Coordinates of C-alpha atoms in Angstrom, one line a residue:
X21 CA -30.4 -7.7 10.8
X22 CA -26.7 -7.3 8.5
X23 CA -24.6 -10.4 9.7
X24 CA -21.6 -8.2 7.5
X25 CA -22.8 -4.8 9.8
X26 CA -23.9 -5.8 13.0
X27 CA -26.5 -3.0 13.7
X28 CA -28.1 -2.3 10.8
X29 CA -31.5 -3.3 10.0
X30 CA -31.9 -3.7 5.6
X31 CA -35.2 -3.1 4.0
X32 CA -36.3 -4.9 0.7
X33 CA -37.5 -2.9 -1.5
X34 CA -37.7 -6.3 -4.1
X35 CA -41.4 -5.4 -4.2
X36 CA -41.3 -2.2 -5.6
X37 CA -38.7 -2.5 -8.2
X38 CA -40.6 -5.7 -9.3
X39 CA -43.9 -3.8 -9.5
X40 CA -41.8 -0.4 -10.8
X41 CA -40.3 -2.9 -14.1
X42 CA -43.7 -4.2 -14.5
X43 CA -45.5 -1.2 -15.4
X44 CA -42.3 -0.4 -17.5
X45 CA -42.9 -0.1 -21.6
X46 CA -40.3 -0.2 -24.4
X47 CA -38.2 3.3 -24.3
X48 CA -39.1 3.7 -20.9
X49 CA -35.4 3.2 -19.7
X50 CA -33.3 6.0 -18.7
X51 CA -31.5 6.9 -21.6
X52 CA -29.2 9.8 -23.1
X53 CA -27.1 10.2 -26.1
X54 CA -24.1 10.3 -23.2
X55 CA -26.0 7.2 -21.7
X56 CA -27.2 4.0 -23.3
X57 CA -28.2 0.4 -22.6
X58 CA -24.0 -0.4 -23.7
X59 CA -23.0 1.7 -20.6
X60 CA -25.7 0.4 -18.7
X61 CA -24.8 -3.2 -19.2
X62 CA -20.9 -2.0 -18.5
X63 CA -22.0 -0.5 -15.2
X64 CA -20.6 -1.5 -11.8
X65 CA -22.9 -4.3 -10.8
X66 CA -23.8 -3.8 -7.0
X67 CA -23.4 -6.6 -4.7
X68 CA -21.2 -8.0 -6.8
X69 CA -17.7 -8.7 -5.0
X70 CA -15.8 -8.9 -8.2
X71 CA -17.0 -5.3 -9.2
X72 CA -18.4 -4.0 -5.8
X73 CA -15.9 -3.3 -3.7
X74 CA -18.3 -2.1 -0.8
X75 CA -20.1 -5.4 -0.8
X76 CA -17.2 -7.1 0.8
X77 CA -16.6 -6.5 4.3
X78 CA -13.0 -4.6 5.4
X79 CA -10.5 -6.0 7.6
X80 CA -8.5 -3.5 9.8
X81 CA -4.8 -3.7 9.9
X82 CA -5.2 -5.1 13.5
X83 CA -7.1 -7.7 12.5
X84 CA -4.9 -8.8 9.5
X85 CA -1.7 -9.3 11.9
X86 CA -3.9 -11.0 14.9
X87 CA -4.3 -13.7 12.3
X88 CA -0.6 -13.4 11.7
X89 CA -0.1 -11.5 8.9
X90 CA 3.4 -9.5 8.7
X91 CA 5.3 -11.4 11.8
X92 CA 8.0 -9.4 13.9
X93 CA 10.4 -12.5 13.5
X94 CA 11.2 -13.1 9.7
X95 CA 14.7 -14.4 8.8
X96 CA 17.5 -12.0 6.9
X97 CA 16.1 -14.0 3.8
X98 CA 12.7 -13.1 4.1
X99 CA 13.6 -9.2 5.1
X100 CA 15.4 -9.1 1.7
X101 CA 12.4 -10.3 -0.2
X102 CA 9.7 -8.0 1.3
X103 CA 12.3 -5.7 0.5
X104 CA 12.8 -6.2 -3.2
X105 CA 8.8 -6.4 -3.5
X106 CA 8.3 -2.8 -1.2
X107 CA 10.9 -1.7 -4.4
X108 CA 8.7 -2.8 -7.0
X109 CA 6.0 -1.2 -5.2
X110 CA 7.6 2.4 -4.8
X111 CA 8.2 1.9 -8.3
X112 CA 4.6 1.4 -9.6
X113 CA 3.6 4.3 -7.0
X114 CA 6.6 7.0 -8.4
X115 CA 6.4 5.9 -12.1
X116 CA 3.5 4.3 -13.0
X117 CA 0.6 6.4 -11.0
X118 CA -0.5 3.7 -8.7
X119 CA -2.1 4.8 -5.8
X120 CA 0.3 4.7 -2.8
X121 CA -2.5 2.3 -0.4
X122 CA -3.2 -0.4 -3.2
X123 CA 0.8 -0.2 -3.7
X124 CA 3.8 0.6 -1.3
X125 CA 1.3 1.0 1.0
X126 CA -0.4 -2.0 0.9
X127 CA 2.3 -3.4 2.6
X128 CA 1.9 -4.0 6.2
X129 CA 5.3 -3.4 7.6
X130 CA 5.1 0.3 5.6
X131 CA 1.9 0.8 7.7
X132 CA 3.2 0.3 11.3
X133 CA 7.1 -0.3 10.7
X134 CA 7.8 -0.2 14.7
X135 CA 6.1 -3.2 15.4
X136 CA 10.0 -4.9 14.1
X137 CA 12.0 -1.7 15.3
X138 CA 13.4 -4.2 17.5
X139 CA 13.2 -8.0 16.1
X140 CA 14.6 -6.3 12.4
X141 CA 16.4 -3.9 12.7
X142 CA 17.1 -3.9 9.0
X143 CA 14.1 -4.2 7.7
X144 CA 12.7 -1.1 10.2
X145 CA 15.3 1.2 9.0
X146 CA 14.6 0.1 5.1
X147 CA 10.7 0.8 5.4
X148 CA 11.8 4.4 7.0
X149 CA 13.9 5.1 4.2
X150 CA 11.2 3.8 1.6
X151 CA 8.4 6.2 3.8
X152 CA 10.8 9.5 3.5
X153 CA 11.1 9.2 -0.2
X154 CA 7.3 8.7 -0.5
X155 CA 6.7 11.8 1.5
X156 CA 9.6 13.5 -0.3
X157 CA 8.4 12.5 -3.5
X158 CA 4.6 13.6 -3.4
X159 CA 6.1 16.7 -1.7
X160 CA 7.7 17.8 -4.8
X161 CA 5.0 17.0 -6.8
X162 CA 2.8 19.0 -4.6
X163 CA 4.2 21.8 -4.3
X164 CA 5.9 22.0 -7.9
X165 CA 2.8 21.0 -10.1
X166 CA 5.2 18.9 -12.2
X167 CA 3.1 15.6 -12.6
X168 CA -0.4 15.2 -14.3
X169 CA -3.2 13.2 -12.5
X170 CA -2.1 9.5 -14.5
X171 CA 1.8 10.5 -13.9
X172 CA 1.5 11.0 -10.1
X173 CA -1.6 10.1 -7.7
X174 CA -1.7 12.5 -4.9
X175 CA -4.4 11.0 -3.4
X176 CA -3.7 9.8 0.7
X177 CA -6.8 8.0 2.0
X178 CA -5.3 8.6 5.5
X179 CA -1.9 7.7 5.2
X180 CA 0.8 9.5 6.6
X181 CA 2.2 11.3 3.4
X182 CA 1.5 14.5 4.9
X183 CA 3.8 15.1 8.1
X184 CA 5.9 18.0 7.1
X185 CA 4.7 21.3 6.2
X186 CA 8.4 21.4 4.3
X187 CA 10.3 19.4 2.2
X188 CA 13.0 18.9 4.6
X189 CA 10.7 17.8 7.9
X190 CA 8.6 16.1 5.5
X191 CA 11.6 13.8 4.2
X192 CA 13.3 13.4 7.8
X193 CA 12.9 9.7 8.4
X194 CA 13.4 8.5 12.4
X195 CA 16.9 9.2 13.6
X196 CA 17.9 6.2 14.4
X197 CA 17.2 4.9 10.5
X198 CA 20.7 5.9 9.2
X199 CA 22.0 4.3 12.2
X200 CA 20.5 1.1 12.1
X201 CA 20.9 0.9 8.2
X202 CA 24.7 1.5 8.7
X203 CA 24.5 -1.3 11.7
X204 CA 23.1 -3.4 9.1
X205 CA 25.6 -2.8 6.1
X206 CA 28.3 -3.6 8.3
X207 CA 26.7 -6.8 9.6
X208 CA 26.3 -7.9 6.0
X209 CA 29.6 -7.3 5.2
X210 CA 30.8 -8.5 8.0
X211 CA 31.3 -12.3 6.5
X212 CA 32.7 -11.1 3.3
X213 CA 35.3 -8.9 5.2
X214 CA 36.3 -12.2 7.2
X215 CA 36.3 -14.4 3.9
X216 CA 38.6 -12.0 2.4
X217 CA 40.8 -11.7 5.1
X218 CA 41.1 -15.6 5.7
X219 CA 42.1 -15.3 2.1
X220 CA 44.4 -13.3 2.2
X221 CA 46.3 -14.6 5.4
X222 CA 46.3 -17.9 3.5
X223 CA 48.2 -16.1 0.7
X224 CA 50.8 -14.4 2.9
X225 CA 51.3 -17.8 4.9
X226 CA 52.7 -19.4 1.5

């Protein structure tokens, strides 16, 4: 019985590959003038985790924040560094062809940003905006043929790239993220615009 997939029974066949390379003579390997022992020494080795990605068991989202990745309370601090990295993400997704799950995506606040709707306001409204531009972006590609297949990967392994049937649904990001982001500008600049003042009240008391 798999301890990696509880249910499933495996069967060895070690037998009859041992017995199979036995009776095996010189030339007797599969070979092609497309297809020779260099590519089969470069081929994928199965069951190896550094070149087999099957043989290494997934983790759902779920599971990744039950073990706490992606808390809902991060400081201001830590908001504005997973949101310089989602940048350089969108970046390598836009310009450099990487797929959107191993890059923007691969982020779990992109994946279910409501979960800090509430706790971070900011950070909710800035994964929104990143999303529409995403959808926006492949959108255009889509539906103008204006990107090759290394320019622009349109694949979308099930992510949500796909929920408008036009350019202008597709991009709509939740209501309440221009809202919140204007909420969160004027928090920010709240201090300043107190500095400044103080500032200048010292000035005009002289």
């Amino acid at each position: 019985m798999s301890e990696v997939y509880p249910g499933l029974e495996w069967l060895s066949i070690n037998g009859g590959l041992t017995a199979a390379s036995q009776a095996l003579t010189v030339e007797d390997l599969i070979h092609t003038e497309a297809f020779s022992l260099f590519e089969a020494m470069s081929a994928v080795e199965v069951g190896n985790p550094k070149m087999d990605a099957a043989s290494t068991p997934t983790v759902s989202v779920e599971s990744w924040m039950e073990r706490g990745a992606a808390p809902t309370e991060v400081s201001l601090a830590q908001q504005l560094a997973v949101m310089e990295h989602l940048v350089l993400m969108q970046v390598n997704y836009l310009c450099q062809g990487a797929p959107a799950a191993s890059s923007i995506y691969g982020n779990l606040y992109m994946l279910q940003p409501k979960r800090i709707k509430t706790s971070c306001p900011l950070l909710f409204a800035f994964c929104e905006g990143m999303h529409a531009v995403c959808v926006a972006a492949r959108w255009l590609v889509v539906h103008g043929g204006v990107a090759e297949d290394e320019d622009f990967n349109l694949m979308v392994v099930g992510l949500p790239l796909e929920s408008g049937a036009t350019f202008c649904t597709a991009a709509t990001p939740d209501a309440t993220c221009h809202t919140l982001l204007a909420k969160a500008e004027h928090s920010a600049a709240a201090p300043q615009l107190d500095a400044d003042a103080s500032v200048l009240k010292g000035i005009a008391s002289r």
